[in-house]
mmCIF file of N, CA and C in Angstrom:
data_model
loop_
_atom_site.group_PDB
_atom_site.id
_atom_site.type_symbol
_atom_site.label_atom_id
_atom_site.label_comp_id
_atom_site.label_asym_id
_atom_site.label_seq_id
_atom_site.Cartn_x
_atom_site.Cartn_y
_atom_site.Cartn_z
ATOM 1 N N UNK I 1 41.219 -7.824 44.779
ATOM 2 C CA UNK I 1 41.326 -7.163 45.270
ATOM 3 C C UNK I 1 42.518 -6.289 45.196
ATOM 4 N N UNK I 2 43.951 -6.793 45.481
ATOM 5 C CA UNK I 2 45.523 -6.542 45.469
ATOM 6 C C UNK I 2 46.218 -7.061 45.481
ATOM 7 N N UNK I 3 47.371 -6.945 44.220
ATOM 8 C CA UNK I 3 48.396 -7.974 44.036
ATOM 9 C C UNK I 3 49.614 -7.236 44.427
ATOM 10 N N UNK I 4 50.932 -7.773 44.549
ATOM 11 C CA UNK I 4 52.078 -7.190 44.818
ATOM 12 C C UNK I 4 52.896 -8.321 45.067
ATOM 13 N N UNK I 5 54.160 -7.990 44.779
ATOM 14 C CA UNK I 5 55.267 -9.079 44.932
ATOM 15 C C UNK I 5 56.438 -8.291 45.718
ATOM 16 N N UNK I 6 56.773 -9.492 46.582
ATOM 17 C CA UNK I 6 57.882 -9.099 47.261
ATOM 18 C C UNK I 6 59.044 -10.191 47.082
ATOM 19 N N UNK I 7 60.090 -9.519 47.645
ATOM 20 C CA UNK I 7 61.631 -10.543 47.085
ATOM 21 C C UNK I 7 62.696 -10.713 48.719
ATOM 22 N N UNK I 8 62.812 -11.688 48.872
ATOM 23 C CA UNK I 8 64.544 -11.711 50.258
ATOM 24 C C UNK I 8 64.966 -13.172 49.343
ATOM 25 N N UNK I 9 66.277 -12.522 50.061
ATOM 26 C CA UNK I 9 67.532 -13.322 49.657
ATOM 27 C C UNK I 9 67.496 -13.722 48.182
ATOM 28 N N UNK I 10 66.843 -15.015 47.300
ATOM 29 C CA UNK I 10 66.785 -15.244 45.991
ATOM 30 C C UNK I 10 65.643 -15.948 46.025
ATOM 31 N N UNK I 11 65.039 -15.600 47.193
ATOM 32 C CA UNK I 11 62.946 -15.828 46.809
ATOM 33 C C UNK I 11 62.601 -15.127 46.119
ATOM 34 N N UNK I 12 61.346 -15.018 45.079
ATOM 35 C CA UNK I 12 60.120 -14.128 45.017
ATOM 36 C C UNK I 12 58.606 -14.602 45.249
ATOM 37 N N UNK I 13 57.776 -13.990 45.358
ATOM 38 C CA UNK I 13 56.586 -13.865 45.841
ATOM 39 C C UNK I 13 55.480 -12.683 45.328
ATOM 40 N N UNK I 14 54.628 -13.889 44.488
ATOM 41 C CA UNK I 14 53.513 -12.841 44.109
ATOM 42 C C UNK I 14 52.270 -12.863 44.964
ATOM 43 N N UNK I 15 51.873 -12.326 45.496
ATOM 44 C CA UNK I 15 50.445 -12.185 46.516
ATOM 45 C C UNK I 15 49.244 -11.680 45.957
ATOM 46 N N UNK I 16 48.269 -12.362 45.775
ATOM 47 C CA UNK I 16 46.697 -11.434 45.482
ATOM 48 C C UNK I 16 45.908 -12.335 46.568
ATOM 49 N N UNK I 17 45.134 -10.555 47.708
ATOM 50 C CA UNK I 17 44.267 -10.738 48.301
ATOM 51 C C UNK I 17 43.125 -10.738 47.208
ATOM 52 N N UNK I 18 42.070 -11.451 48.270
ATOM 53 C CA UNK I 18 41.197 -11.282 47.897
ATOM 54 C C UNK I 18 40.005 -11.004 49.225
ATOM 55 N N UNK I 19 38.552 -10.857 49.152
ATOM 56 C CA UNK I 19 38.317 -10.331 50.913
ATOM 57 C C UNK I 19 37.584 -12.226 50.881
ATOM 58 N N UNK I 20 37.284 -12.826 52.062
ATOM 59 C CA UNK I 20 36.883 -14.026 52.381
ATOM 60 C C UNK I 20 37.320 -13.970 53.696
ATOM 61 N N UNK I 21 37.671 -15.074 54.422
ATOM 62 C CA UNK I 21 37.177 -15.819 55.484
ATOM 63 C C UNK I 21 38.726 -16.016 56.455
ATOM 64 N N UNK I 22 40.188 -15.713 55.596
ATOM 65 C CA UNK I 22 41.269 -15.982 56.068
ATOM 66 C C UNK I 22 42.009 -17.210 55.551
ATOM 67 N N UNK I 23 41.665 -18.248 54.880
ATOM 68 C CA UNK I 23 41.974 -18.539 53.774
ATOM 69 C C UNK I 23 44.028 -18.115 53.578
ATOM 70 N N UNK I 24 44.697 -19.298 53.211
ATOM 71 C CA UNK I 24 45.881 -18.859 52.809
ATOM 72 C C UNK I 24 46.613 -20.109 52.527
ATOM 73 N N UNK I 25 46.536 -19.621 50.699
ATOM 74 C CA UNK I 25 47.338 -20.811 50.006
ATOM 75 C C UNK I 25 48.670 -19.947 49.209
ATOM 76 N N UNK I 26 49.553 -21.051 49.343
ATOM 77 C CA UNK I 26 50.891 -20.878 48.926
ATOM 78 C C UNK I 26 50.766 -21.796 47.945
ATOM 79 N N UNK I 27 51.094 -21.528 46.695
ATOM 80 C CA UNK I 27 51.308 -22.263 45.475
ATOM 81 C C UNK I 27 50.361 -23.529 45.699
ATOM 82 N N UNK I 28 49.592 -23.404 45.630
ATOM 83 C CA UNK I 28 48.163 -24.335 45.802
ATOM 84 C C UNK I 28 48.023 -25.264 46.775
ATOM 85 N N UNK I 29 48.631 -25.076 47.935
ATOM 86 C CA UNK I 29 48.563 -25.381 49.176
ATOM 87 C C UNK I 29 48.986 -24.518 50.397
ATOM 88 N N UNK I 30 47.703 -25.702 51.283
ATOM 89 C CA UNK I 30 47.477 -24.418 52.473
ATOM 90 C C UNK I 30 49.218 -24.171 52.919
ATOM 91 N N UNK I 31 48.814 -23.021 53.995
ATOM 92 C CA UNK I 31 50.148 -22.635 54.837
ATOM 93 C C UNK I 31 50.802 -23.398 55.108
ATOM 94 N N UNK I 32 49.690 -24.194 56.087
ATOM 95 C CA UNK I 32 50.661 -25.394 57.298
ATOM 96 C C UNK I 32 51.378 -26.845 56.803
ATOM 97 N N UNK I 33 50.651 -26.662 55.353
ATOM 98 C CA UNK I 33 51.802 -27.805 54.640
ATOM 99 C C UNK I 33 52.743 -27.294 53.711
ATOM 100 N N UNK I 34 52.793 -26.210 53.295
ATOM 101 C CA UNK I 34 53.716 -25.804 52.489
ATOM 102 C C UNK I 34 54.870 -25.406 53.670
ATOM 103 N N UNK I 35 54.634 -24.352 54.657
ATOM 104 C CA UNK I 35 55.552 -24.206 55.872
ATOM 105 C C UNK I 35 55.142 -24.977 57.230
ATOM 106 N N UNK I 36 56.107 -26.131 57.318
ATOM 107 C CA UNK I 36 56.105 -27.301 58.457
ATOM 108 C C UNK I 36 56.128 -26.207 59.455
ATOM 109 N N UNK I 37 57.387 -24.770 59.613
ATOM 110 C CA UNK I 37 57.861 -24.514 61.206
ATOM 111 C C UNK I 37 56.620 -23.486 61.428
ATOM 112 N N UNK I 38 56.462 -23.557 62.425
ATOM 113 C CA UNK I 38 55.796 -21.929 63.225
ATOM 114 C C UNK I 38 56.624 -20.686 63.001
ATOM 115 N N UNK I 39 57.784 -21.023 62.996
ATOM 116 C CA UNK I 39 58.078 -19.578 62.810
ATOM 117 C C UNK I 39 57.929 -18.885 61.714
ATOM 118 N N UNK I 40 58.114 -19.775 60.903
ATOM 119 C CA UNK I 40 58.095 -19.366 59.124
ATOM 120 C C UNK I 40 56.754 -18.856 59.125
ATOM 121 N N UNK I 41 55.119 -19.235 59.220
ATOM 122 C CA UNK I 41 53.790 -19.432 59.779
ATOM 123 C C UNK I 41 53.881 -18.229 60.178
ATOM 124 N N UNK I 42 54.444 -17.860 61.373
ATOM 125 C CA UNK I 42 53.958 -16.696 61.731
ATOM 126 C C UNK I 42 54.892 -15.626 61.270
ATOM 127 N N UNK I 43 56.083 -15.728 60.719
ATOM 128 C CA UNK I 43 56.724 -14.929 59.863
ATOM 129 C C UNK I 43 55.740 -14.291 58.972
ATOM 130 N N UNK I 44 55.328 -15.019 58.244
ATOM 131 C CA UNK I 44 54.400 -14.724 56.616
ATOM 132 C C UNK I 44 53.139 -13.769 57.650
ATOM 133 N N UNK I 45 52.073 -14.273 58.675
ATOM 134 C CA UNK I 45 51.549 -13.712 59.029
ATOM 135 C C UNK I 45 51.438 -12.456 59.899
ATOM 136 N N UNK I 46 52.784 -12.035 59.583
ATOM 137 C CA UNK I 46 52.690 -10.550 60.863
ATOM 138 C C UNK I 46 51.864 -10.041 60.101
ATOM 139 N N UNK I 47 51.811 -9.571 58.743
ATOM 140 C CA UNK I 47 51.675 -8.257 58.290
ATOM 141 C C UNK I 47 49.975 -8.633 58.696
ATOM 142 N N UNK I 48 49.411 -9.524 58.724
ATOM 143 C CA UNK I 48 47.631 -9.727 59.095
ATOM 144 C C UNK I 48 47.537 -9.034 60.115
ATOM 145 N N UNK I 49 48.402 -9.461 61.599
ATOM 146 C CA UNK I 49 48.128 -9.042 62.595
ATOM 147 C C UNK I 49 48.482 -8.128 62.903
ATOM 148 N N UNK I 50 49.600 -7.673 62.072
ATOM 149 C CA UNK I 50 49.992 -5.898 62.781
ATOM 150 C C UNK I 50 48.588 -4.616 62.172
ATOM 151 N N UNK I 51 47.698 -5.434 61.111
ATOM 152 C CA UNK I 51 46.671 -4.071 61.085
ATOM 153 C C UNK I 51 45.329 -5.038 61.630
ATOM 154 N N UNK I 52 45.478 -6.094 61.866
ATOM 155 C CA UNK I 52 44.373 -7.031 63.087
ATOM 156 C C UNK I 52 43.412 -7.083 61.834
ATOM 157 N N UNK I 53 43.439 -7.855 60.677
ATOM 158 C CA UNK I 53 42.755 -8.522 59.195
ATOM 159 C C UNK I 53 42.989 -9.782 59.017
ATOM 160 N N UNK I 54 43.213 -10.871 60.137
ATOM 161 C CA UNK I 54 43.427 -11.679 60.270
ATOM 162 C C UNK I 54 42.165 -12.629 59.074
ATOM 163 N N UNK I 55 40.973 -12.254 59.543
ATOM 164 C CA UNK I 55 39.468 -12.971 59.025
ATOM 165 C C UNK I 55 39.226 -12.144 57.784
ATOM 166 N N UNK I 56 40.011 -11.347 57.418
ATOM 167 C CA UNK I 56 39.012 -10.233 56.428
ATOM 168 C C UNK I 56 39.400 -10.672 54.887
ATOM 169 N N UNK I 57 40.479 -11.460 54.681
ATOM 170 C CA UNK I 57 41.206 -11.809 53.145
ATOM 171 C C UNK I 57 41.417 -13.315 52.838
ATOM 172 N N UNK I 58 41.046 -13.487 52.006
ATOM 173 C CA UNK I 58 41.481 -14.892 51.097
ATOM 174 C C UNK I 58 42.850 -14.518 50.758
ATOM 175 N N UNK I 59 44.155 -15.363 51.208
ATOM 176 C CA UNK I 59 45.603 -14.879 50.083
ATOM 177 C C UNK I 59 46.081 -15.454 49.416
ATOM 178 N N UNK I 60 46.581 -15.557 48.407
ATOM 179 C CA UNK I 60 46.936 -17.126 47.433
ATOM 180 C C UNK I 60 48.304 -15.799 46.876
ATOM 181 N N UNK I 61 49.059 -16.959 46.868
ATOM 182 C CA UNK I 61 50.355 -17.268 46.942
ATOM 183 C C UNK I 61 51.005 -18.019 46.156
ATOM 184 N N UNK I 62 52.034 -17.027 45.423
ATOM 185 C CA UNK I 62 52.797 -17.941 44.506
ATOM 186 C C UNK I 62 54.263 -17.678 44.572
ATOM 187 N N UNK I 63 54.890 -18.726 45.424
ATOM 188 C CA UNK I 63 56.179 -18.572 45.730
ATOM 189 C C UNK I 63 57.378 -19.178 44.550
ATOM 190 N N UNK I 64 58.683 -19.329 44.771
ATOM 191 C CA UNK I 64 59.502 -19.731 44.110
ATOM 192 C C UNK I 64 61.218 -19.603 44.300
ATOM 193 N N UNK I 65 61.809 -19.892 44.024
ATOM 194 C CA UNK I 65 63.411 -19.959 44.168
ATOM 195 C C UNK I 65 63.883 -19.802 45.671
ATOM 196 N N UNK I 66 64.926 -19.515 46.068
ATOM 197 C CA UNK I 66 65.610 -19.928 47.737
ATOM 198 C C UNK I 66 64.851 -20.644 48.181
ATOM 199 N N UNK I 67 65.438 -21.056 49.431
ATOM 200 C CA UNK I 67 64.747 -21.973 50.589
ATOM 201 C C UNK I 67 63.601 -21.685 50.974
ATOM 202 N N UNK I 68 63.159 -21.944 52.574
ATOM 203 C CA UNK I 68 61.670 -21.689 53.014
ATOM 204 C C UNK I 68 62.023 -20.588 53.719
ATOM 205 N N UNK I 69 62.908 -20.136 54.396
ATOM 206 C CA UNK I 69 63.234 -18.990 55.217
ATOM 207 C C UNK I 69 62.838 -17.937 54.196
ATOM 208 N N UNK I 70 63.899 -18.103 53.467
ATOM 209 C CA UNK I 70 64.148 -16.736 52.261
ATOM 210 C C UNK I 70 62.390 -16.692 51.314
ATOM 211 N N UNK I 71 61.764 -17.823 51.118
ATOM 212 C CA UNK I 71 60.179 -17.570 50.623
ATOM 213 C C UNK I 71 59.242 -17.009 51.348
ATOM 214 N N UNK I 72 59.484 -17.217 53.075
ATOM 215 C CA UNK I 72 58.783 -16.632 54.180
ATOM 216 C C UNK I 72 58.743 -15.539 54.252
ATOM 217 N N UNK I 73 60.086 -15.140 54.120
ATOM 218 C CA UNK I 73 60.348 -13.136 54.122
ATOM 219 C C UNK I 73 59.667 -12.630 52.982
ATOM 220 N N UNK I 74 59.714 -13.265 51.699
ATOM 221 C CA UNK I 74 59.406 -13.038 50.299
ATOM 222 C C UNK I 74 57.968 -12.627 50.756
ATOM 223 N N UNK I 75 57.241 -13.560 51.141
ATOM 224 C CA UNK I 75 55.787 -14.122 51.033
ATOM 225 C C UNK I 75 55.113 -12.290 51.782
ATOM 226 N N UNK I 76 55.869 -12.680 53.347
ATOM 227 C CA UNK I 76 55.436 -11.106 54.370
ATOM 228 C C UNK I 76 55.443 -9.658 53.523
ATOM 229 N N UNK I 77 56.819 -9.825 52.817
ATOM 230 C CA UNK I 77 57.109 -8.400 52.383
ATOM 231 C C UNK I 77 55.725 -8.167 51.162
ATOM 232 N N UNK I 78 55.787 -9.283 50.314
ATOM 233 C CA UNK I 78 54.283 -9.006 49.482
ATOM 234 C C UNK I 78 52.855 -8.754 50.228
ATOM 235 N N UNK I 79 52.977 -9.694 51.113
ATOM 236 C CA UNK I 79 51.533 -9.784 51.738
ATOM 237 C C UNK I 79 51.403 -7.740 52.343
ATOM 238 N N UNK I 80 52.351 -7.741 52.945
ATOM 239 C CA UNK I 80 52.469 -6.153 53.262
ATOM 240 C C UNK I 80 52.098 -5.195 52.223
ATOM 241 N N UNK I 81 52.636 -5.616 51.005
ATOM 242 C CA UNK I 81 52.444 -4.604 49.967
ATOM 243 C C UNK I 81 51.150 -4.658 49.339
ATOM 244 N N UNK I 82 50.742 -5.513 49.198
ATOM 245 C CA UNK I 82 48.816 -5.498 48.831
ATOM 246 C C UNK I 82 48.527 -5.228 50.103
ATOM 247 N N UNK I 83 48.056 -5.370 51.541
ATOM 248 C CA UNK I 83 47.710 -4.794 52.089
ATOM 249 C C UNK I 83 47.433 -3.349 52.257
ATOM 250 N N UNK I 84 49.023 -2.624 51.858
ATOM 251 C CA UNK I 84 49.062 -1.078 51.794
ATOM 252 C C UNK I 84 48.469 -0.502 50.324
ATOM 253 N N UNK I 85 48.343 -1.283 49.378
ATOM 254 C CA UNK I 85 47.828 -1.122 48.391
ATOM 255 C C UNK I 85 46.149 -0.931 48.433
ATOM 256 N N UNK I 86 45.846 -1.794 48.931
ATOM 257 C CA UNK I 86 44.641 -1.880 49.413
ATOM 258 C C UNK I 86 43.826 -1.399 49.967
ATOM 259 N N UNK I 87 44.373 -1.047 51.071
ATOM 260 C CA UNK I 87 44.165 -0.179 52.409
ATOM 261 C C UNK I 87 45.493 0.761 52.473
ATOM 262 N N UNK I 88 45.446 2.510 51.884
ATOM 263 C CA UNK I 88 46.513 2.985 52.759
ATOM 264 C C UNK I 88 46.781 3.382 53.942
ATOM 265 N N UNK I 89 45.287 3.724 54.641
ATOM 266 C CA UNK I 89 45.934 4.174 56.270
ATOM 267 C C UNK I 89 46.379 2.823 56.884
ATOM 268 N N UNK I 90 46.661 1.924 55.937
ATOM 269 C CA UNK I 90 47.525 0.876 57.019
ATOM 270 C C UNK I 90 49.219 1.110 56.894
ATOM 271 N N UNK I 91 49.603 1.559 56.312
ATOM 272 C CA UNK I 91 50.698 2.158 55.713
ATOM 273 C C UNK I 91 51.751 2.195 56.997
ATOM 274 N N UNK I 92 51.021 3.257 58.335
ATOM 275 C CA UNK I 92 51.962 3.721 59.533
ATOM 276 C C UNK I 92 52.215 2.300 59.907
ATOM 277 N N UNK I 93 51.138 1.758 60.174
ATOM 278 C CA UNK I 93 51.277 0.337 61.100
ATOM 279 C C UNK I 93 52.369 -0.682 60.271
ATOM 280 N N UNK I 94 52.213 -0.455 59.260
ATOM 281 C CA UNK I 94 52.901 -2.129 58.582
ATOM 282 C C UNK I 94 54.539 -1.320 58.422
ATOM 283 N N UNK I 95 54.644 0.050 58.382
ATOM 284 C CA UNK I 95 56.020 0.816 58.138
ATOM 285 C C UNK I 95 56.647 0.350 59.581
ATOM 286 N N UNK I 96 56.304 0.686 60.460
ATOM 287 C CA UNK I 96 56.490 0.880 61.751
ATOM 288 C C UNK I 96 56.289 -0.662 62.573
ATOM 289 N N UNK I 97 55.759 -1.576 62.134
ATOM 290 C CA UNK I 97 56.470 -3.165 62.423
ATOM 291 C C UNK I 97 57.849 -3.438 61.521
ATOM 292 N N UNK I 98 58.332 -2.561 60.410
ATOM 293 C CA UNK I 98 59.388 -2.956 59.611
ATOM 294 C C UNK I 98 58.631 -4.276 58.257
ATOM 295 N N UNK I 99 57.522 -4.272 58.105
ATOM 296 C CA UNK I 99 57.087 -4.782 56.963
ATOM 297 C C UNK I 99 57.520 -5.047 55.576
ATOM 298 N N UNK I 100 57.441 -3.238 54.987
ATOM 299 C CA UNK I 100 57.443 -2.643 54.118
ATOM 300 C C UNK I 100 58.857 -2.391 53.882
ATOM 301 N N UNK I 101 59.934 -2.766 54.879
ATOM 302 C CA UNK I 101 61.357 -2.865 54.653
ATOM 303 C C UNK I 101 61.952 -4.068 53.742
ATOM 304 N N UNK I 102 62.818 -3.663 53.126
ATOM 305 C CA UNK I 102 63.071 -4.878 51.781
ATOM 306 C C UNK I 102 64.689 -5.361 52.400
ATOM 307 N N UNK I 103 64.381 -6.625 52.772
ATOM 308 C CA UNK I 103 65.878 -7.201 54.046
ATOM 309 C C UNK I 103 66.725 -7.210 52.806
ATOM 310 N N UNK I 104 67.698 -6.478 52.962
ATOM 311 C CA UNK I 104 69.208 -6.340 51.745
ATOM 312 C C UNK I 104 69.905 -7.628 51.754
ATOM 313 N N UNK I 105 69.892 -8.174 52.882
ATOM 314 C CA UNK I 105 70.544 -8.678 53.411
ATOM 315 C C UNK I 105 70.789 -10.358 52.047
ATOM 316 N N UNK I 106 72.042 -10.352 51.447
ATOM 317 C CA UNK I 106 71.908 -11.976 50.907
ATOM 318 C C UNK I 106 73.527 -12.596 51.394
ATOM 319 N N UNK I 107 73.526 -13.907 50.694
ATOM 320 C CA UNK I 107 74.900 -14.575 50.903
ATOM 321 C C UNK I 107 76.166 -14.044 49.711
ATOM 322 N N UNK I 108 77.396 -13.572 51.211
ATOM 323 C CA UNK I 108 78.090 -12.980 50.372
ATOM 324 C C UNK I 108 78.853 -14.089 49.446
ATOM 325 N N UNK I 109 79.782 -13.910 48.755
ATOM 326 C CA UNK I 109 80.198 -14.459 47.042
ATOM 327 C C UNK I 109 81.437 -15.169 47.980
ATOM 328 N N UNK I 110 82.035 -16.124 47.347
ATOM 329 C CA UNK I 110 83.240 -16.541 47.362
ATOM 330 C C UNK I 110 84.432 -15.701 46.923
ATOM 331 N N UNK I 111 85.506 -15.417 47.922
ATOM 332 C CA UNK I 111 86.718 -14.969 47.249
ATOM 333 C C UNK I 111 87.570 -15.988 46.833
ATOM 334 N N UNK I 112 88.313 -15.644 45.354
ATOM 335 C CA UNK I 112 89.444 -16.576 44.868
ATOM 336 C C UNK I 112 90.365 -16.754 46.098
ATOM 337 N N UNK I 113 90.799 -17.771 45.972
ATOM 338 C CA UNK I 113 91.959 -18.097 46.673
ATOM 339 C C UNK I 113 91.813 -18.445 48.419
ATOM 340 N N UNK I 114 89.915 -18.432 48.535
ATOM 341 C CA UNK I 114 89.824 -18.613 50.000
ATOM 342 C C UNK I 114 88.317 -19.721 50.010
ATOM 343 N N UNK I 115 88.604 -20.493 50.678
ATOM 344 C CA UNK I 115 87.413 -21.766 50.907
ATOM 345 C C UNK I 115 85.979 -21.088 51.185
ATOM 346 N N UNK I 116 85.602 -19.914 51.479
ATOM 347 C CA UNK I 116 84.568 -19.406 51.409
ATOM 348 C C UNK I 116 84.753 -18.011 50.794
ATOM 349 N N UNK I 117 83.478 -16.710 51.885
ATOM 350 C CA UNK I 117 83.434 -15.707 51.503
ATOM 351 C C UNK I 117 84.746 -15.215 52.300
ATOM 352 N N UNK I 118 84.931 -15.410 53.496
ATOM 353 C CA UNK I 118 85.638 -14.494 54.542
ATOM 354 C C UNK I 118 86.738 -15.680 54.625
ATOM 355 N N UNK I 119 86.621 -16.940 54.762
ATOM 356 C CA UNK I 119 87.590 -18.227 55.531
ATOM 357 C C UNK I 119 88.593 -18.189 54.593
ATOM 358 N N UNK I 120 89.748 -18.354 55.343
ATOM 359 C CA UNK I 120 91.033 -18.845 54.615
ATOM 360 C C UNK I 120 91.794 -19.898 54.850
ATOM 361 N N UNK I 121 92.386 -20.643 54.004
ATOM 362 C CA UNK I 121 93.362 -22.426 54.144
ATOM 363 C C UNK I 121 94.216 -21.847 55.683
ATOM 364 N N UNK I 122 94.419 -22.398 56.209
ATOM 365 C CA UNK I 122 94.987 -22.184 57.638
ATOM 366 C C UNK I 122 96.498 -21.833 56.976
ATOM 367 N N UNK I 123 97.039 -21.604 58.487
ATOM 368 C CA UNK I 123 97.726 -20.559 57.767
ATOM 369 C C UNK I 123 99.646 -21.576 58.572
ATOM 370 N N UNK I 124 100.443 -21.713 57.802
ATOM 371 C CA UNK I 124 101.306 -22.543 58.336
ATOM 372 C C UNK I 124 102.279 -22.205 58.460
ATOM 373 N N UNK I 125 103.330 -21.963 59.444
ATOM 374 C CA UNK I 125 104.912 -20.999 59.261
ATOM 375 C C UNK I 125 106.194 -21.689 59.348
ATOM 376 N N UNK I 126 105.846 -23.173 58.949
ATOM 377 C CA UNK I 126 106.480 -23.943 58.490
ATOM 378 C C UNK I 126 106.625 -25.352 57.787
#
């Protein structure tokens, strides 16, 4: 029916939507098995809830890179984009919920002469 790609931090997700009964598979595993935290599962399913289509589509996702949080965000975006491709009139509901906006926050790189990106070594007067 529709496919789309979503990204978040260093994670990438490719989602395929087909007509079905609401089955969600991630890398060949059930959503509950892949994302053990409720917050990640809820995050992934938000676009389907926004357009009230929980039981209309089967979702198959291939995710890689990053951690579970980034992968959940990437899958959420890919799912929202696929829903928009399938049904363009859902764009407003998805856009107003923030599902189509790419979250640009990534880890800040470490700077030379510092312990981390911002943290400095302890300064000693003497």
